[in-house]
Coordinates of C-alpha atoms and ligand atoms in Angstrom, one line a residue:
M1 CA 52.8 28.4 -36.8
T2 CA 54.9 26.0 -38.8
D3 CA 55.9 24.6 -35.5
I4 CA 52.3 24.4 -34.5
N5 CA 51.2 22.5 -37.8
A6 CA 54.1 20.1 -37.4
L7 CA 53.2 19.4 -34.0
K8 CA 49.7 18.7 -35.2
T9 CA 51.0 16.3 -37.8
E10 CA 53.2 14.5 -35.3
L11 CA 50.5 14.5 -32.4
T12 CA 47.7 13.1 -35.2
S13 CA 49.9 10.3 -35.8
E14 CA 50.4 9.1 -32.4
I15 CA 46.9 9.2 -31.7
E16 CA 46.0 7.2 -34.7
G17 CA 48.8 5.0 -34.0
A18 CA 47.4 4.2 -30.4
G19 CA 46.2 0.7 -31.0
D20 CA 44.5 0.2 -27.5
L21 CA 42.7 2.6 -24.9
Q22 CA 45.8 2.5 -22.5
T23 CA 48.0 3.6 -25.1
L24 CA 45.7 6.2 -26.1
D25 CA 45.5 7.6 -22.7
E26 CA 49.0 7.8 -22.1
V27 CA 49.1 9.9 -25.3
R28 CA 46.3 12.0 -24.1
V29 CA 48.3 12.7 -20.8
A30 CA 51.6 13.2 -22.4
V31 CA 49.7 16.1 -24.8
L32 CA 47.0 17.6 -23.0
G33 CA 47.9 16.7 -19.2
K34 CA 49.1 19.1 -16.3
K35 CA 52.7 18.5 -18.0
G36 CA 51.6 17.9 -21.4
R37 CA 53.0 19.1 -24.5
I38 CA 50.3 21.7 -25.3
T39 CA 49.8 22.6 -21.9
A40 CA 53.7 23.5 -21.6
L41 CA 53.5 25.6 -24.8
M42 CA 50.1 27.3 -23.5
K43 CA 52.4 28.5 -20.5
T44 CA 54.9 30.1 -22.9
L45 CA 52.0 32.7 -23.7
G46 CA 52.8 34.7 -20.8
S47 CA 56.2 35.6 -21.8
M48 CA 55.2 36.8 -25.5
D49 CA 54.3 40.3 -26.7
P50 CA 50.9 41.1 -27.1
E51 CA 50.5 40.9 -30.8
E52 CA 52.4 37.2 -30.9
R53 CA 50.5 36.1 -28.0
K54 CA 47.1 37.0 -29.8
T55 CA 47.8 34.8 -32.7
T56 CA 49.7 32.0 -31.1
G57 CA 47.0 31.7 -28.6
A58 CA 44.4 31.3 -30.8
A59 CA 46.4 28.8 -32.9
L60 CA 47.1 26.8 -29.8
N61 CA 43.7 26.5 -28.5
A62 CA 42.4 25.5 -32.0
L63 CA 45.0 22.9 -31.8
K64 CA 44.0 21.8 -28.5
D65 CA 40.4 21.7 -29.4
E66 CA 41.1 19.6 -32.8
I67 CA 43.4 17.2 -30.6
A68 CA 41.1 16.4 -28.0
D69 CA 38.3 15.8 -30.7
L70 CA 40.8 13.3 -32.2
I71 CA 41.5 11.4 -28.9
K72 CA 37.7 11.1 -28.6
S73 CA 36.9 9.8 -31.9
Q74 CA 40.1 7.4 -31.6
E75 CA 38.7 6.1 -28.5
R76 CA 35.3 5.6 -29.9
A77 CA 36.7 3.7 -32.7
L78 CA 39.2 1.6 -30.1
K79 CA 35.9 0.8 -28.3
K80 CA 34.0 -0.2 -31.1
Q81 CA 36.9 -2.5 -32.3
D82 CA 37.1 -3.9 -28.8
M83 CA 33.2 -4.6 -28.8
D84 CA 33.4 -6.4 -32.4
Q85 CA 36.2 -8.4 -31.3
R86 CA 34.0 -9.4 -28.3
L87 CA 31.2 -10.1 -30.2
S88 CA 32.8 -12.5 -32.8
T89 CA 34.6 -14.5 -30.1
E90 CA 32.2 -14.6 -27.1
G91 CA 29.4 -17.0 -27.2
E92 CA 26.2 -16.9 -25.0
D93 CA 26.0 -19.7 -22.3
I94 CA 22.1 -20.3 -22.8
T95 CA 22.4 -22.8 -20.3
L96 CA 22.7 -20.1 -17.4
S97 CA 19.5 -19.7 -15.4
A98 CA 17.5 -16.7 -15.7
R99 CA 18.6 -13.6 -13.2
Q100 CA 16.0 -13.2 -10.7
A101 CA 14.2 -10.0 -11.1
P102 CA 13.1 -8.7 -7.6
H103 CA 9.5 -8.6 -7.2
G104 CA 7.2 -7.0 -4.4
K105 CA 4.8 -8.6 -2.3
I106 CA 1.2 -8.0 -1.8
H107 CA 0.6 -6.5 1.7
P108 CA -1.5 -8.5 4.0
I109 CA -4.0 -6.1 4.5
S110 CA -4.9 -6.1 0.6
Q111 CA -4.7 -10.0 0.5
T112 CA -7.4 -10.0 3.3
M113 CA -9.5 -7.4 1.6
E114 CA -9.2 -9.5 -1.6
E115 CA -10.2 -12.6 0.2
M116 CA -13.5 -11.0 1.7
V117 CA -14.6 -9.5 -1.5
G118 CA -14.4 -13.0 -3.0
I119 CA -16.6 -14.4 0.0
F120 CA -19.2 -11.7 0.2
G121 CA -19.2 -11.2 -3.8
S122 CA -20.0 -15.0 -3.9
M123 CA -22.9 -14.1 -1.4
G124 CA -24.1 -11.4 -4.0
F125 CA -22.6 -8.4 -2.0
T126 CA -21.3 -5.6 -4.4
V127 CA -18.4 -3.1 -3.1
A128 CA -19.1 0.5 -2.0
E129 CA -17.0 3.3 -1.0
G130 CA -17.1 6.5 1.2
P131 CA -14.7 9.3 2.0
D132 CA -11.9 9.1 4.9
I133 CA -12.8 12.7 5.8
E134 CA -16.5 12.4 7.1
D135 CA -18.9 14.8 8.9
D136 CA -20.4 14.5 12.2
F137 CA -23.8 13.5 10.7
H138 CA -22.4 10.6 8.7
N139 CA -20.2 9.4 11.3
F140 CA -22.5 9.8 14.4
T141 CA -26.1 11.6 14.0
A142 CA -27.4 9.5 11.2
L143 CA -26.0 6.1 13.0
N144 CA -28.4 7.1 16.0
F145 CA -25.3 8.2 18.2
S146 CA -26.9 10.4 20.9
P147 CA -25.5 13.9 21.5
G148 CA -23.4 12.9 24.6
H149 CA -22.2 9.7 23.4
P150 CA -18.6 9.0 24.7
A151 CA -17.3 8.2 21.2
R152 CA -18.0 11.7 20.0
E153 CA -15.4 13.1 22.6
M154 CA -12.0 14.3 21.6
Q155 CA -10.1 11.2 23.1
D156 CA -11.2 9.2 20.4
T157 CA -12.3 11.0 17.1
F158 CA -9.8 13.4 15.1
F159 CA -12.0 16.4 14.5
L160 CA -10.9 18.7 11.8
P161 CA -11.5 22.4 11.3
E162 CA -15.1 23.2 10.5
D163 CA -16.0 23.8 7.2
D164 CA -17.3 27.2 6.6
G165 CA -18.9 26.4 3.1
E166 CA -21.6 23.7 5.2
E167 CA -23.9 24.2 7.9
G168 CA -24.6 22.4 11.2
E169 CA -23.3 18.6 11.6
Y170 CA -22.2 18.9 8.0
A171 CA -19.6 21.6 9.1
K172 CA -18.2 19.7 11.5
K173 CA -15.5 17.5 9.7
L174 CA -13.6 14.6 11.4
L175 CA -11.5 11.3 10.1
R176 CA -14.2 8.6 10.3
T177 CA -14.0 6.7 13.3
H178 CA -15.7 3.6 11.5
T179 CA -17.0 2.5 8.1
S180 CA -20.5 2.5 9.3
S181 CA -20.8 5.9 7.7
V182 CA -20.5 4.3 4.3
Q183 CA -23.8 2.5 5.1
I184 CA -25.6 6.0 5.5
R185 CA -23.9 7.4 2.3
H186 CA -25.0 4.4 0.5
M187 CA -28.6 4.5 1.4
E188 CA -28.8 8.2 0.8
S189 CA -27.7 7.6 -3.0
G190 CA -30.2 5.3 -4.0
E191 CA -33.3 3.3 -3.5
P192 CA -33.4 -0.3 -1.7
P193 CA -32.8 -3.0 -1.6
Y194 CA -29.2 -2.5 -0.2
K195 CA -26.4 -5.3 -0.3
I196 CA -22.8 -3.8 -0.1
V197 CA -19.8 -4.4 1.5
C198 CA -17.1 -1.5 2.0
F199 CA -13.5 -1.5 2.9
G200 CA -11.3 1.4 4.0
R201 CA -9.4 3.2 6.6
T202 CA -10.5 4.3 9.7
Y203 CA -9.2 6.5 12.7
R204 CA -9.1 6.8 16.2
S205 CA -6.6 8.5 18.5
D206 CA -5.2 5.4 20.1
Y207 CA -1.7 3.5 20.2
D208 CA -0.4 0.4 21.6
M209 CA 0.2 -3.3 20.6
T210 CA -3.3 -3.7 19.4
H211 CA -4.1 -0.2 18.3
T212 CA -2.9 2.0 15.8
P213 CA -4.2 5.9 15.0
M214 CA -5.1 4.5 11.1
F215 CA -6.6 0.9 10.8
H216 CA -8.7 -0.7 8.3
Q217 CA -12.5 -1.8 8.7
M218 CA -15.1 -3.9 6.6
E219 CA -18.6 -2.9 6.7
G220 CA -21.6 -4.8 5.6
L221 CA -25.4 -3.7 5.0
F222 CA -28.1 -5.9 3.7
I223 CA -31.4 -4.3 3.7
D224 CA -34.6 -5.7 1.9
K225 CA -38.3 -6.4 2.6
D226 CA -37.7 -9.7 4.5
V227 CA -34.3 -9.8 5.9
N228 CA -34.3 -11.3 9.5
M229 CA -31.7 -12.3 12.2
G230 CA -31.7 -15.9 10.7
H231 CA -30.2 -14.3 7.6
L232 CA -27.5 -12.5 9.6
K233 CA -26.5 -15.4 11.7
G234 CA -26.1 -17.8 8.5
C235 CA -24.4 -15.0 6.4
L236 CA -21.7 -14.4 9.3
T237 CA -21.5 -18.0 10.1
D238 CA -20.6 -18.7 6.6
F239 CA -18.3 -15.9 6.3
V240 CA -16.2 -16.5 9.5
R241 CA -15.8 -20.2 8.4
A242 CA -15.1 -19.3 4.8
Y243 CA -12.4 -16.8 5.8
F244 CA -10.9 -19.0 8.4
K245 CA -11.3 -22.2 6.1
L246 CA -12.4 -24.2 8.9
D247 CA -16.1 -25.6 8.2
D248 CA -17.0 -26.8 11.8
L249 CA -15.4 -23.5 13.6
P250 CA -17.8 -22.9 16.4
V251 CA -19.6 -19.4 15.9
R252 CA -21.4 -17.6 18.9
F253 CA -23.5 -14.5 18.7
R254 CA -23.4 -12.6 21.9
P255 CA -25.9 -9.5 22.6
S256 CA -24.1 -6.3 22.9
F257 CA -24.8 -2.6 22.2
F258 CA -24.2 -0.6 19.4
P259 CA -26.5 2.4 18.7
F260 CA -27.0 2.0 15.0
V261 CA -28.5 -1.8 15.5
E262 CA -31.3 -3.4 17.6
P263 CA -31.0 -5.9 18.6
G264 CA -27.2 -5.8 18.3
A265 CA -24.5 -8.7 18.5
E266 CA -20.8 -9.5 18.9
V267 CA -19.7 -12.6 17.1
D268 CA -17.4 -14.6 18.9
I269 CA -15.3 -17.6 17.2
G270 CA -14.3 -20.7 19.3
Y271 CA -10.5 -21.7 19.9
T272 CA -8.3 -23.6 22.4
K273 CA -5.1 -22.6 24.1
K274 CA -2.0 -24.5 22.9
P275 CA 0.5 -25.7 25.8
D276 CA 3.2 -23.1 24.1
G277 CA 1.0 -20.1 24.6
G278 CA -0.3 -19.8 21.4
I279 CA -3.9 -20.6 20.1
K280 CA -5.8 -22.7 17.9
L281 CA -8.9 -22.0 16.4
G282 CA -11.7 -24.5 16.0
K283 CA -13.9 -26.8 18.3
A284 CA -12.3 -28.0 21.5
P285 CA -11.5 -31.5 21.9
D286 CA -13.3 -33.5 24.6
G287 CA -11.8 -32.5 28.0
Q288 CA -10.4 -29.2 27.1
E289 CA -12.2 -25.8 27.7
Q290 CA -13.7 -24.0 24.6
Q291 CA -12.5 -20.3 24.5
W292 CA -14.0 -17.8 22.6
M293 CA -12.9 -14.4 21.1
E294 CA -14.8 -11.5 19.5
V295 CA -14.1 -11.1 15.8
L296 CA -16.9 -8.6 14.8
G297 CA -20.0 -6.6 15.4
A298 CA -23.5 -7.1 14.0
G299 CA -26.9 -6.6 14.3
M300 CA -30.4 -5.6 12.7
V301 CA -30.3 -2.1 11.6
H302 CA -32.0 0.4 13.7
P303 CA -35.4 1.9 12.7
N304 CA -34.1 5.2 13.7
V305 CA -31.0 4.7 11.0
L306 CA -33.3 3.7 8.4
K307 CA -35.6 6.6 8.9
N308 CA -32.4 9.2 9.0
C309 CA -31.7 7.7 5.2
G310 CA -35.4 7.9 4.2
V311 CA -35.9 4.3 4.1
D312 CA -39.3 3.1 5.6
P313 CA -38.8 0.9 8.4
D314 CA -42.1 -0.5 8.2
E315 CA -41.3 -1.8 4.7
Y316 CA -37.7 -2.5 4.9
Q317 CA -35.5 -3.8 7.2
G318 CA -32.0 -5.8 7.4
F319 CA -28.5 -6.4 9.0
A320 CA -25.3 -4.8 9.1
F321 CA -21.9 -5.9 10.3
G322 CA -18.2 -4.5 10.7
M323 CA -14.8 -5.9 11.6
G324 CA -11.2 -4.9 11.9
I325 CA -9.4 -6.1 8.9
E326 CA -6.0 -6.2 10.7
R327 CA -7.5 -8.2 13.6
L328 CA -8.6 -10.7 11.2
T329 CA -5.5 -10.8 9.3
M330 CA -3.2 -10.8 12.5
L331 CA -5.6 -14.3 13.6
K332 CA -5.3 -15.6 10.2
Y333 CA -1.7 -15.4 9.4
G334 CA -0.5 -15.7 13.0
I335 CA 1.0 -11.7 13.2
P336 CA 1.8 -10.9 16.6
D337 CA 2.1 -7.0 16.6
L338 CA -0.3 -4.6 14.7
R339 CA 2.3 -1.7 14.6
T340 CA 4.3 -3.6 12.1
F341 CA 1.7 -3.5 9.6
F342 CA 2.5 0.2 8.8
E343 CA 6.2 0.5 9.7
C344 CA 6.9 0.0 5.9
D345 CA 9.7 -2.3 6.4
T346 CA 10.3 -4.6 3.3
R347 CA 11.8 -7.4 5.4
W348 CA 8.5 -7.7 7.1
L349 CA 6.7 -7.6 3.8
E350 CA 8.9 -10.2 2.5
H351 CA 8.2 -12.5 5.2
Y352 CA 4.3 -11.8 5.9
G353 CA 3.5 -10.5 2.2
F354 CA 1.6 -12.5 -0.8
D355 CA 3.0 -13.4 -4.0
P356 CA 1.5 -11.1 -6.5
L357 CA 1.2 -14.1 -9.2
D358 CA -0.7 -16.4 -6.3
R359 CA -4.0 -14.0 -5.9
P360 CA -6.9 -15.8 -4.2
N361 CA -9.7 -16.5 -6.3
T362 CA -12.2 -13.9 -5.8
T363 CA -14.9 -14.9 -8.2
T364 CA -15.7 -18.5 -6.7
R365 CA -15.9 -19.6 -3.1
Ligands
DAH1 N1 -18.8 0.2 13.8 C1 -18.5 -0.6 14.9 C2 -17.1 -0.4 15.3 O1 -16.5 0.4 14.8 C3 -18.7 -2.1 14.3 C4 -20.2 -2.5 13.8 C5 -20.8 -3.1 15.0 C6 -20.5 -2.2 12.7 C7 -22.0 -3.5 14.8 C8 -22.0 -2.7 12.5 C9 -22.5 -3.3 13.4 O2 -22.5 -2.7 11.4 O3 -24.0 -3.5 13.0 O4 -16.9 -0.6 16.2

């Protein structure tokens, strides 16, 4: 016992005498390490008789704990002393430039949607929403798709298991193939006039350079008592010119068919081909051929669609339009491959994304 007490006194003074962390660590190894003094004493327990082993073992364990605690508190004291010393001698270099904090970028899809909200907002449209999981009625039937329309076939539409709780066309669930379904939901939910735009994900079973199974669309609807085709043309011409920031962008309305509009049109914008194979939006200079590309679909809402939503087509009429958001983003910002939008590659986002502090002005045009 006296040996242990003497050892404790000796080790305590060694520990307290360690003036820096390295010396302290050497002491720790010499005492508690594999070949340390306490470790060596522990090994002698095996050769003692049981009674002696019991008392000596307990005393050694207590010593070991006390010494370990002492080393810890000495370590803390030395670290504090170190820090105090640095704080009192080291100054701050206030001329150093601030460290760059990494910050994210806004995805081009989000940017485009915000720009669109800004433009249509300034024309008095508000934003509506609808579900991604739709039923056959809202996605097709109410939009005047005849029963055998090819878009209902399995190759385009992702159908989901039928919902037992619902009946008929409401039971047939699918991932919406377009945002036109939001027109129906919006008209069902209240009285005319209606003046909305809607943004969202849409789904079709397709995959190549220009198609992904999930993509985004924007839909617009304007129904009132005296809305006509002239309003449609003015609104969409203003929109594409504002979006592409080209006041004289040529815009062409070409007759087309969509079941939910009559007459229906596709809207083309003018461009010219550049010698390097690229394109330049705008009016063709003299001597160059004007090229056209389709950017959106539109038309006067079909009377059947209004009736399906409980709106009297003899009193109300108007127009609707729809467009692919990725396509308009690719055109405006020169992004060549649609698939890269959804690969979650942060280098791509760093390159094509937008600074969060530099948001488009969404209140005025
Ligand atoms: N829903 C159509 C599509 O996905 C786009 C569209 C065309 C929407 C004409 C409209 C419209 O509202 O009037 O291709």
